[in-house]
Coordinates of C-alpha atoms in Angstrom, one line a residue:
M1 CA -0.2 0.0 -0.1
T2 CA 1.4 3.5 -0.9
S3 CA 0.1 6.9 0.6
D4 CA 0.4 10.2 -1.3
T5 CA -0.8 13.5 -0.2
R6 CA -0.3 17.0 -2.4
P7 CA -1.9 20.2 -2.6
H8 CA -4.8 20.2 -5.1
A9 CA -5.3 23.9 -6.0
T10 CA -8.1 24.7 -8.0
G11 CA -9.6 28.4 -9.7
H12 CA -11.7 28.6 -6.2
A13 CA -8.4 28.3 -4.5
R14 CA -6.9 31.4 -5.4
S15 CA -10.1 33.1 -3.6
G16 CA -9.9 30.7 -0.2
A17 CA -12.6 28.8 -1.1
S18 CA -10.6 25.5 -1.3
R19 CA -10.3 23.9 2.0
G20 CA -11.0 20.6 3.3
T21 CA -9.0 17.2 2.7
L22 CA -10.1 14.4 0.0
I23 CA -9.1 11.4 0.7
V24 CA -9.4 8.7 -2.2
A25 CA -8.6 5.1 -1.9
D26 CA -9.3 2.0 -3.8
R27 CA -12.8 1.4 -2.1
I28 CA -14.7 3.3 0.4
V29 CA -17.4 1.5 2.0
T30 CA -20.2 3.5 2.8
L31 CA -22.5 1.3 5.1
G32 CA -25.0 3.6 3.7
H33 CA -28.4 2.8 2.3
A34 CA -27.9 4.2 -0.9
R35 CA -24.9 4.4 -2.2
M36 CA -22.6 1.5 -0.5
D37 CA -19.3 2.0 -2.4
A38 CA -17.1 4.8 -3.5
H39 CA -13.6 6.2 -4.3
A40 CA -13.3 9.3 -2.4
V41 CA -14.5 11.7 0.4
L42 CA -13.9 14.7 1.3
V43 CA -13.7 16.3 5.1
R44 CA -13.9 19.5 5.9
G45 CA -13.5 20.4 10.1
S46 CA -15.0 17.5 11.8
R47 CA -17.7 16.1 8.5
V48 CA -17.8 14.7 5.5
V49 CA -19.2 16.9 3.1
W50 CA -19.0 14.7 -0.2
V51 CA -18.7 11.3 -1.1
G52 CA -18.4 10.0 -4.7
D53 CA -16.8 7.9 -7.2
D54 CA -14.5 10.6 -9.4
P55 CA -12.4 12.5 -7.2
D56 CA -12.0 14.9 -10.2
Q57 CA -16.2 15.9 -9.7
A58 CA -15.3 16.7 -5.9
P59 CA -15.9 20.1 -4.4
P60 CA -12.9 22.4 -4.3
H61 CA -10.5 20.8 -2.2
Q62 CA -7.0 22.2 -0.6
H63 CA -5.4 19.0 0.0
R64 CA -5.4 15.2 -2.2
H65 CA -4.5 12.3 0.0
V66 CA -4.1 9.0 -2.3
L67 CA -4.1 5.6 -0.6
D68 CA -3.0 3.1 -3.0
G69 CA -3.8 -0.2 -2.0
A70 CA -6.2 0.6 0.5
A71 CA -9.7 0.5 1.4
V72 CA -12.0 2.9 4.0
G73 CA -15.1 2.5 5.8
P74 CA -16.3 3.7 9.2
A75 CA -14.2 3.6 12.3
F76 CA -15.0 1.0 14.5
V77 CA -16.4 1.5 17.7
D78 CA -16.1 -0.8 20.7
A79 CA -19.3 -0.9 22.5
H80 CA -17.6 -2.3 26.0
V81 CA -14.3 -1.8 26.9
H82 CA -12.0 -1.2 30.2
L83 CA -9.9 1.1 28.7
T84 CA -7.3 1.6 31.9
P85 CA -7.0 -2.5 32.6
L86 CA -6.5 -2.5 29.1
G87 CA -3.6 -0.1 29.0
L88 CA -2.3 -1.6 32.3
G89 CA -1.7 -4.8 30.6
Q90 CA 0.4 -3.2 28.0
V91 CA 2.9 -1.3 31.1
T92 CA 2.2 -3.7 33.7
L93 CA 2.0 -7.8 34.2
D94 CA 0.3 -9.6 31.0
L95 CA -0.9 -13.2 32.2
G96 CA -2.4 -14.5 29.0
D97 CA -0.3 -16.8 27.9
V98 CA 0.0 -18.6 31.4
R99 CA -0.4 -22.1 30.8
S100 CA -0.4 -23.6 34.8
G101 CA -0.3 -22.6 38.4
A102 CA 3.4 -23.4 38.2
E103 CA 4.2 -21.4 35.3
L104 CA 1.9 -18.6 36.9
L105 CA 4.2 -18.4 39.9
R106 CA 7.6 -18.3 37.8
T107 CA 6.0 -15.6 35.7
V108 CA 5.0 -13.4 38.8
E109 CA 9.0 -14.1 40.0
T110 CA 10.4 -12.8 37.4
Y111 CA 8.2 -9.8 36.9
A112 CA 8.6 -9.1 40.6
A113 CA 12.7 -8.9 40.4
Q114 CA 12.5 -6.1 37.4
H115 CA 9.9 -4.2 38.5
T116 CA 9.3 -1.9 41.8
G117 CA 6.0 -0.5 42.7
R118 CA 3.7 -1.2 45.8
V119 CA 1.6 -3.8 44.1
I120 CA 2.2 -6.5 41.9
W121 CA -0.8 -6.1 39.1
G122 CA -1.9 -8.9 36.7
H123 CA -4.4 -9.4 34.4
G124 CA -5.6 -12.7 32.1
F125 CA -4.9 -15.8 33.7
D126 CA -7.1 -18.8 32.9
P127 CA -7.3 -21.4 35.2
Y128 CA -9.8 -23.3 33.1
G129 CA -7.3 -26.2 31.5
F130 CA -4.7 -26.1 33.7
D131 CA -3.3 -29.0 34.5
D132 CA -2.0 -28.3 37.8
E133 CA -3.1 -26.0 41.2
L134 CA -3.1 -22.0 41.4
P135 CA -0.1 -20.9 43.6
T136 CA -0.8 -20.6 47.3
P137 CA -1.2 -17.2 49.0
E138 CA 1.9 -17.7 51.0
Q139 CA 4.1 -18.8 47.4
L140 CA 3.1 -16.0 46.1
S141 CA 3.9 -13.3 49.2
E142 CA 7.1 -15.6 49.2
V143 CA 8.3 -14.4 45.5
T144 CA 6.9 -10.8 46.1
P145 CA 8.6 -10.0 49.3
G146 CA 7.2 -6.3 50.9
R147 CA 4.7 -6.0 47.5
G148 CA 0.9 -6.6 47.2
V149 CA -0.1 -8.9 44.7
Y150 CA -3.0 -8.7 42.6
L151 CA -3.7 -11.2 39.5
S152 CA -6.9 -10.8 37.9
R153 CA -8.8 -13.6 36.1
V154 CA -9.1 -13.2 32.4
D155 CA -12.7 -12.2 33.0
G156 CA -12.2 -9.8 35.8
H157 CA -14.7 -11.8 38.2
A158 CA -12.2 -13.5 40.3
S159 CA -8.8 -12.6 41.4
L160 CA -5.2 -14.2 43.0
I161 CA -4.0 -12.5 45.6
D162 CA -0.6 -13.0 47.9
H163 CA -0.9 -13.7 52.4
D164 CA 0.0 -10.3 53.4
T165 CA -2.9 -8.8 51.2
L166 CA -5.3 -12.0 52.6
A167 CA -4.5 -11.1 56.0
A168 CA -4.8 -6.8 55.6
A169 CA -7.9 -6.9 53.5
P170 CA -11.0 -6.3 55.4
L171 CA -12.5 -9.9 53.9
A172 CA -14.3 -11.3 57.4
R173 CA -17.4 -10.5 56.5
A174 CA -17.2 -10.3 52.6
T175 CA -18.6 -13.0 50.2
G176 CA -16.7 -14.7 47.7
V177 CA -13.3 -15.7 49.7
E178 CA -12.7 -19.0 48.5
R179 CA -11.5 -22.0 51.0
D180 CA -9.9 -25.4 51.0
G181 CA -11.3 -28.3 52.8
D182 CA -10.0 -27.2 56.1
G183 CA -11.7 -24.1 55.6
R184 CA -8.3 -21.7 54.9
P185 CA -8.2 -19.4 52.4
T186 CA -7.0 -20.0 48.8
G187 CA -6.0 -16.4 47.9
L188 CA -8.7 -17.0 45.2
L189 CA -11.4 -14.3 45.9
K190 CA -14.9 -14.0 43.7
R191 CA -17.5 -11.5 44.4
E192 CA -17.6 -9.1 47.2
A193 CA -13.8 -10.0 47.9
N194 CA -12.2 -9.6 44.5
H195 CA -13.9 -6.0 44.3
I196 CA -12.7 -4.9 47.9
V197 CA -9.1 -6.3 47.0
R198 CA -9.2 -4.9 43.5
R199 CA -10.2 -1.3 44.8
W200 CA -7.4 -1.5 47.5
A201 CA -5.1 -2.5 44.7
I202 CA -6.0 0.4 42.5
G203 CA -5.5 2.9 45.5
A204 CA -2.3 1.5 46.1
M205 CA -0.7 2.4 42.2
D206 CA 1.4 5.2 41.0
P207 CA -0.8 7.8 39.5
D208 CA 1.6 8.4 37.0
E209 CA 1.3 4.4 36.0
L210 CA -2.2 4.6 35.6
S211 CA -1.6 7.9 33.5
A212 CA 0.5 5.9 31.4
A213 CA -2.1 2.8 30.8
R214 CA -4.7 5.2 29.8
R215 CA -2.4 7.0 27.2
A216 CA -1.5 3.8 26.0
A217 CA -4.9 2.2 25.8
T218 CA -6.0 5.3 23.7
R219 CA -2.9 4.9 21.2
F220 CA -3.6 1.4 21.2
A221 CA -7.7 1.5 20.1
A222 CA -6.7 4.5 17.7
S223 CA -3.8 2.6 15.8
V224 CA -6.7 -0.5 15.1
G225 CA -9.0 1.9 13.6
V226 CA -11.3 2.0 16.7
A227 CA -12.5 5.7 16.8
S228 CA -14.7 5.7 19.6
V229 CA -15.3 3.3 23.0
H230 CA -17.9 2.7 25.3
E231 CA -15.6 2.7 28.6
M232 CA -17.6 0.6 31.3
A233 CA -16.6 2.6 34.6
G234 CA -17.6 1.6 38.1
P235 CA -16.5 1.5 42.1
D236 CA -15.9 -1.6 41.7
L237 CA -13.7 -1.6 38.4
M238 CA -11.4 1.2 38.3
G239 CA -13.2 3.8 40.4
R240 CA -14.7 7.6 40.4
A241 CA -10.6 8.7 40.2
D242 CA -10.6 6.9 36.8
L243 CA -14.2 7.8 35.3
D244 CA -13.2 11.5 35.9
A245 CA -9.9 11.4 34.1
W246 CA -11.6 9.9 31.1
V247 CA -14.3 12.6 31.3
S248 CA -12.1 15.6 32.0
G249 CA -8.9 14.3 29.8
E250 CA -8.0 14.9 26.6
W251 CA -7.6 11.9 24.2
P252 CA -7.2 11.5 20.3
I253 CA -10.7 8.9 20.4
E254 CA -14.1 9.3 21.5
I255 CA -14.7 8.1 25.4
I256 CA -18.0 7.2 26.1
P257 CA -18.5 6.7 29.8
Y258 CA -21.2 4.3 31.9
W259 CA -20.8 4.1 35.6
G260 CA -22.2 1.2 37.3
A261 CA -23.6 1.8 40.1
L262 CA -27.5 2.3 41.7
D263 CA -26.7 5.7 42.4
L264 CA -27.8 7.9 39.7
S265 CA -26.0 11.1 41.5
V266 CA -22.9 10.4 39.6
P267 CA -23.8 10.6 36.4
V268 CA -25.9 13.4 36.8
E269 CA -23.5 15.0 38.7
L270 CA -21.5 14.8 34.9
D271 CA -24.6 15.2 33.0
L272 CA -24.1 11.9 31.4
R273 CA -26.2 10.7 29.0
Q274 CA -25.7 7.0 29.9
A275 CA -25.4 4.9 33.0
G276 CA -24.8 1.2 34.3
G277 CA -23.1 -0.6 31.8
D278 CA -21.5 -2.9 34.1
L279 CA -24.1 -2.8 36.8
F280 CA -23.8 -6.4 37.7
L281 CA -26.8 -8.3 38.0
D282 CA -24.6 -11.4 38.1
G283 CA -20.9 -12.7 37.3
S284 CA -19.1 -14.9 34.3
L285 CA -19.6 -18.6 33.5
G286 CA -15.7 -19.5 34.2
S287 CA -16.1 -18.2 37.5
H288 CA -19.3 -20.1 38.1
T289 CA -21.0 -16.6 39.1
A290 CA -23.4 -16.1 35.7
A291 CA -26.8 -17.2 37.1
L292 CA -28.3 -19.9 35.5
G293 CA -31.9 -21.5 35.5
A294 CA -30.7 -24.7 35.3
P295 CA -27.5 -25.9 37.4
Y296 CA -23.7 -25.8 36.2
A297 CA -23.1 -28.8 33.9
D298 CA -19.6 -29.5 36.2
R299 CA -21.5 -28.3 39.3
P300 CA -25.0 -29.3 40.0
D301 CA -25.1 -28.0 43.4
H302 CA -24.7 -24.4 41.7
R303 CA -26.6 -22.4 39.7
G304 CA -24.6 -18.9 40.1
E305 CA -26.5 -15.7 41.9
L306 CA -28.3 -12.1 41.1
E307 CA -26.1 -9.5 42.6
I308 CA -29.3 -7.2 42.7
S309 CA -32.8 -7.6 44.1
D310 CA -36.0 -7.1 41.4
E311 CA -36.8 -4.1 44.1
S312 CA -34.4 -2.1 43.4
L313 CA -33.4 -2.9 40.0
T314 CA -36.6 -1.5 38.9
E315 CA -36.7 1.7 41.1
W316 CA -33.3 2.1 39.1
F317 CA -34.6 1.4 35.6
L318 CA -37.5 3.5 36.5
E319 CA -35.5 6.7 38.2
A320 CA -33.2 6.7 35.2
T321 CA -35.8 6.4 32.2
V322 CA -37.7 9.4 33.7
L323 CA -34.3 11.1 34.2
G324 CA -33.8 10.8 30.3
I325 CA -30.5 8.6 31.1
Q326 CA -30.0 5.4 29.0
V327 CA -28.8 2.6 31.5
G328 CA -27.2 -0.8 30.7
V329 CA -26.8 -4.2 32.8
H330 CA -24.4 -6.9 33.1
A331 CA -26.4 -10.0 32.5
I332 CA -24.8 -12.9 31.6
G333 CA -26.4 -16.0 32.3
D334 CA -29.9 -16.5 31.4
E335 CA -31.4 -15.8 35.0
A336 CA -29.5 -12.0 35.0
V337 CA -31.0 -11.5 31.1
R338 CA -34.3 -12.9 32.9
Q339 CA -34.7 -10.3 35.8
A340 CA -33.4 -7.3 33.3
V341 CA -36.3 -7.9 31.1
R342 CA -38.3 -8.5 34.5
C343 CA -37.8 -5.6 36.0
L344 CA -37.8 -3.2 32.8
R345 CA -41.2 -4.6 32.2
A346 CA -41.9 -3.7 36.1
A347 CA -40.6 -0.4 35.2
E348 CA -42.4 0.5 31.8
A349 CA -45.7 -0.5 33.8
A350 CA -45.3 2.3 36.6
L351 CA -44.0 5.5 34.1
P352 CA -46.7 8.3 34.1
D353 CA -48.8 8.1 31.2
H354 CA -47.2 11.0 29.6
L355 CA -43.7 9.2 29.2
G356 CA -45.4 6.6 26.8
D357 CA -42.8 4.2 25.0
A358 CA -39.9 6.2 27.1
V359 CA -38.2 3.1 27.7
A360 CA -37.9 2.1 24.2
R361 CA -36.8 5.3 23.3
R362 CA -33.8 5.3 26.3
R363 CA -32.3 2.0 24.5
H364 CA -31.3 0.7 27.5
R365 CA -28.8 -2.2 27.0
L366 CA -28.1 -5.8 28.1
E367 CA -24.4 -6.1 28.3
H368 CA -23.3 -9.9 27.1
A369 CA -26.2 -11.5 27.2
E370 CA -24.4 -15.2 26.4
V371 CA -27.2 -17.3 27.8
L372 CA -30.2 -15.4 26.2
P373 CA -33.6 -17.4 26.6
S374 CA -34.8 -17.8 22.8
D375 CA -38.5 -17.0 24.5
L376 CA -37.2 -13.3 25.3
L377 CA -36.7 -12.2 21.9
D378 CA -40.0 -10.6 21.8
D379 CA -39.8 -9.0 24.7
I380 CA -35.9 -7.5 24.3
S381 CA -37.5 -6.4 20.9
E382 CA -40.8 -4.6 22.1
L383 CA -38.7 -2.9 25.2
G384 CA -36.1 -1.3 22.0
L385 CA -33.3 -3.2 24.2
V386 CA -30.0 -3.3 22.7
V387 CA -27.5 -6.2 23.0
S388 CA -23.7 -5.3 23.5
A389 CA -22.2 -8.7 22.3
Q390 CA -18.5 -9.7 22.4
P391 CA -17.9 -12.3 19.6
A392 CA -14.6 -12.9 20.9
F393 CA -16.1 -14.8 23.5
E394 CA -17.5 -17.2 21.5
A395 CA -13.7 -17.8 19.6
R396 CA -12.3 -18.4 22.6
W397 CA -15.0 -20.6 24.9
G398 CA -17.5 -21.7 22.1
R399 CA -15.1 -24.3 20.4
S400 CA -16.1 -28.2 21.2
G401 CA -14.9 -29.1 24.2
G402 CA -14.4 -25.5 25.4
M403 CA -15.6 -23.5 28.6
Y404 CA -19.0 -23.0 27.3
E405 CA -19.5 -26.7 27.1
T406 CA -18.0 -27.4 30.1
R407 CA -20.1 -24.7 32.4
L408 CA -23.5 -25.4 30.5
G409 CA -23.5 -28.7 28.8
P410 CA -23.5 -29.3 25.0
E411 CA -27.3 -28.4 24.4
R412 CA -26.8 -25.3 26.1
A413 CA -23.7 -24.1 24.6
A414 CA -24.9 -24.9 21.5
A415 CA -27.7 -21.8 21.9
T416 CA -25.2 -19.3 23.6
N417 CA -24.9 -15.8 21.5
P418 CA -27.9 -16.2 19.0
Y419 CA -26.5 -13.4 17.2
R420 CA -28.6 -14.0 13.7
A421 CA -31.7 -14.5 16.1
L422 CA -31.4 -11.5 17.2
A423 CA -30.4 -9.7 14.3
D424 CA -33.8 -11.0 12.3
R425 CA -35.8 -10.1 14.9
G426 CA -34.4 -6.5 14.1
I427 CA -32.9 -6.2 17.4
G428 CA -29.8 -3.5 18.0
L429 CA -26.6 -5.6 18.2
A430 CA -23.9 -3.7 19.3
F431 CA -20.1 -5.5 18.9
G432 CA -17.2 -4.9 21.4
S433 CA -14.2 -6.4 22.6
D434 CA -14.6 -6.3 27.2
A435 CA -10.9 -5.5 26.7
N436 CA -8.7 -6.3 28.9
V437 CA -11.0 -9.8 28.9
A438 CA -10.1 -10.5 25.3
P439 CA -7.9 -8.5 22.9
M440 CA -9.3 -4.9 21.3
D441 CA -9.0 -6.5 17.7
P442 CA -12.2 -5.1 15.3
W443 CA -11.5 -7.5 12.9
A444 CA -10.7 -10.5 14.8
T445 CA -14.1 -9.9 16.3
V446 CA -15.4 -9.6 12.4
H447 CA -14.5 -12.8 11.5
A448 CA -15.4 -14.3 15.2
A449 CA -19.2 -13.6 14.6
E450 CA -19.1 -14.5 10.9
H451 CA -17.7 -18.1 11.5
R452 CA -19.1 -19.6 14.2
R453 CA -19.2 -23.1 15.5
H454 CA -23.1 -23.3 14.8
A455 CA -23.5 -21.8 11.7
T456 CA -27.3 -21.0 12.8
H457 CA -25.9 -18.4 14.8
E458 CA -23.2 -16.7 12.1
V459 CA -23.9 -13.3 10.3
S460 CA -22.6 -11.9 7.2
R461 CA -19.4 -9.8 6.7
L462 CA -21.2 -6.5 6.6
E463 CA -23.6 -7.4 8.9
A464 CA -21.0 -8.1 11.6
V465 CA -18.6 -4.7 9.8
S466 CA -22.4 -3.1 10.8
M467 CA -22.5 -4.4 14.3
S468 CA -18.9 -3.1 14.8
T469 CA -19.6 0.6 13.4
L470 CA -22.8 1.3 13.2
G471 CA -24.1 -1.1 16.2
G472 CA -21.8 0.8 18.7
R473 CA -23.3 4.5 17.6
Y474 CA -27.2 3.1 17.0
A475 CA -26.4 2.1 20.8
A476 CA -25.2 5.2 22.1
R477 CA -27.5 7.1 20.5
Q478 CA -25.5 8.6 17.9
D479 CA -26.5 7.2 14.6
R480 CA -28.3 10.7 13.3
Y481 CA -24.7 12.0 13.1
A482 CA -22.0 9.4 13.2
G483 CA -21.9 6.1 11.6
V484 CA -22.4 5.8 7.9
V485 CA -19.8 7.5 5.4
R486 CA -22.2 10.3 4.4
A487 CA -22.4 14.0 3.6
G488 CA -23.3 15.9 7.1
M489 CA -22.2 12.7 9.3
R490 CA -19.2 13.3 11.2
A491 CA -15.9 12.0 9.5
D492 CA -14.7 9.5 11.9
L493 CA -13.0 7.2 9.5
A494 CA -10.4 4.4 9.3
A495 CA -8.1 3.0 6.4
F496 CA -7.0 -0.2 6.2
E497 CA -4.4 -1.9 3.8
G498 CA -5.7 -4.3 0.8
D499 CA -9.8 -4.9 1.5
P500 CA -10.8 -6.4 4.7
Y501 CA -14.0 -6.1 3.7
A502 CA -13.3 -8.6 0.9
V503 CA -10.4 -11.2 2.1
D504 CA -11.6 -14.6 2.7
D505 CA -10.1 -13.8 6.5
P506 CA -9.8 -10.0 7.1
R507 CA -7.6 -11.1 10.7
G508 CA -4.2 -9.0 11.5
T509 CA -4.9 -6.1 8.8
R510 CA -3.1 -3.4 9.3
C511 CA -4.9 0.1 9.9
V512 CA -2.5 2.8 7.9
L513 CA -5.0 5.7 9.5
T514 CA -7.7 6.7 11.6
V515 CA -9.7 9.6 11.8
V516 CA -11.6 10.7 14.5
H517 CA -13.8 14.1 14.0
G518 CA -12.0 14.9 11.4
R519 CA -8.8 14.8 13.1
V520 CA -5.7 11.8 12.8
A521 CA -5.8 9.8 15.8
H522 CA -3.5 7.1 14.0
G523 CA -1.3 7.5 10.9
D524 CA -0.6 10.5 8.6
A525 CA -3.0 12.7 6.2
P526 CA -2.7 16.2 5.9
L527 CA -5.4 17.0 8.6
P528 CA -5.3 18.4 12.1
D529 CA -4.3 15.9 14.8
A530 CA -6.6 14.7 17.0
P531 CA -5.8 15.6 20.7
G532 CA -3.5 13.5 22.9
R533 CA -1.9 12.0 20.5

């Protein structure tokens, strides 16, 4: 792929009427209803002002930027992310490749010998498939003398900590402290206990380290063609200070923050139009904390638990709807999804008459909805709910003999993440990564949605691209002014080598240019730089 930038003087240029940059590529995928493809797009300020086939027919412009061997489309939207943990994974301890408890301990020991800091923060270990035991708290303390250890499981719903942290943390009455047969803590924490120690670990980290992680995360997002992210913040995730940093900072990409708490005073104070997101109705399948209607296949005495009462959830839905705030809830198991629908129906029934269809107009969200009962599709459609889904989960855990099948059994596992059925009902689908649970890799997301173990759940390439771009705009209620490549819409664009919209396997395609609000967040073009780049 080659790029060429040249001044483009016209008769209008001398009078000062010529402005903007014309981007020319082998193909421009608009995802619009009228013109699906083009070869050139003119950007002025933060907007697209012209899209067409013949660059010579474009309105007057100051620059022409030619991207030979590249395709341009709407920039990706990651509809569910945890940006600071994603950045921490790049500047702290990444445990994603660890394959045993012994290797986990060695990796922590090596990292501790090379890095200073009060806390050893690591993320990404997945004990599913380990053929040995996890390290004990005493072993972790031995290899990290004088420092705390917080190692987050891949899904973030469990953690492993050292002996000193276990002894110091206020966990006496907390739920989720795993114990061995003799009643001794194993160092593995879930639910409330995990949240408590996570908050402590974040508070003990160097603020400069957290700032570096935020910068690393946004630059990485831009480098893969992501222009906008839905940041899932919350008191049990990275805390209020992290939310404030995202709201007040200048970043090269767009940050749309959600605050996962029942108290709506924070989003009201910050004048946010959205809340919740990762408001946990349940946990995760991997940690056996997702709420299921039938027992886990590998733990017949256990179904997981709901985290919030129906009364509290209904009141929250009602308050948010009346305030005009869109909300999302984390619901992975079928019982959690049923609770969300049940409580939204109750909130809808309690609305004043003048608010009518306010629930549907808010576009409230179900985050994950991995075990989604087919009998709820009508309700989900009628309530106007958007499903924020992560196809990478299927690629990772949906294979034969994988975690889904182990936890749910073959029959239930064959019905997880029913994207085709949702799309056919006209239910909004917004794809994301849930980074740092899964990598932020938009083309891998598209491929995972297109290639399912059970073909009945697959969507096409362009459907998956749309759900990864326009889906996030719809979920954030931005679709009137951002999304498709069309005159008058916001200039959020991404250019890629080759044509990933058409090749057999788009994974690994390199992003060469990301434009956010008409500014360059990644790559080079004769446009202003995005802030914080």
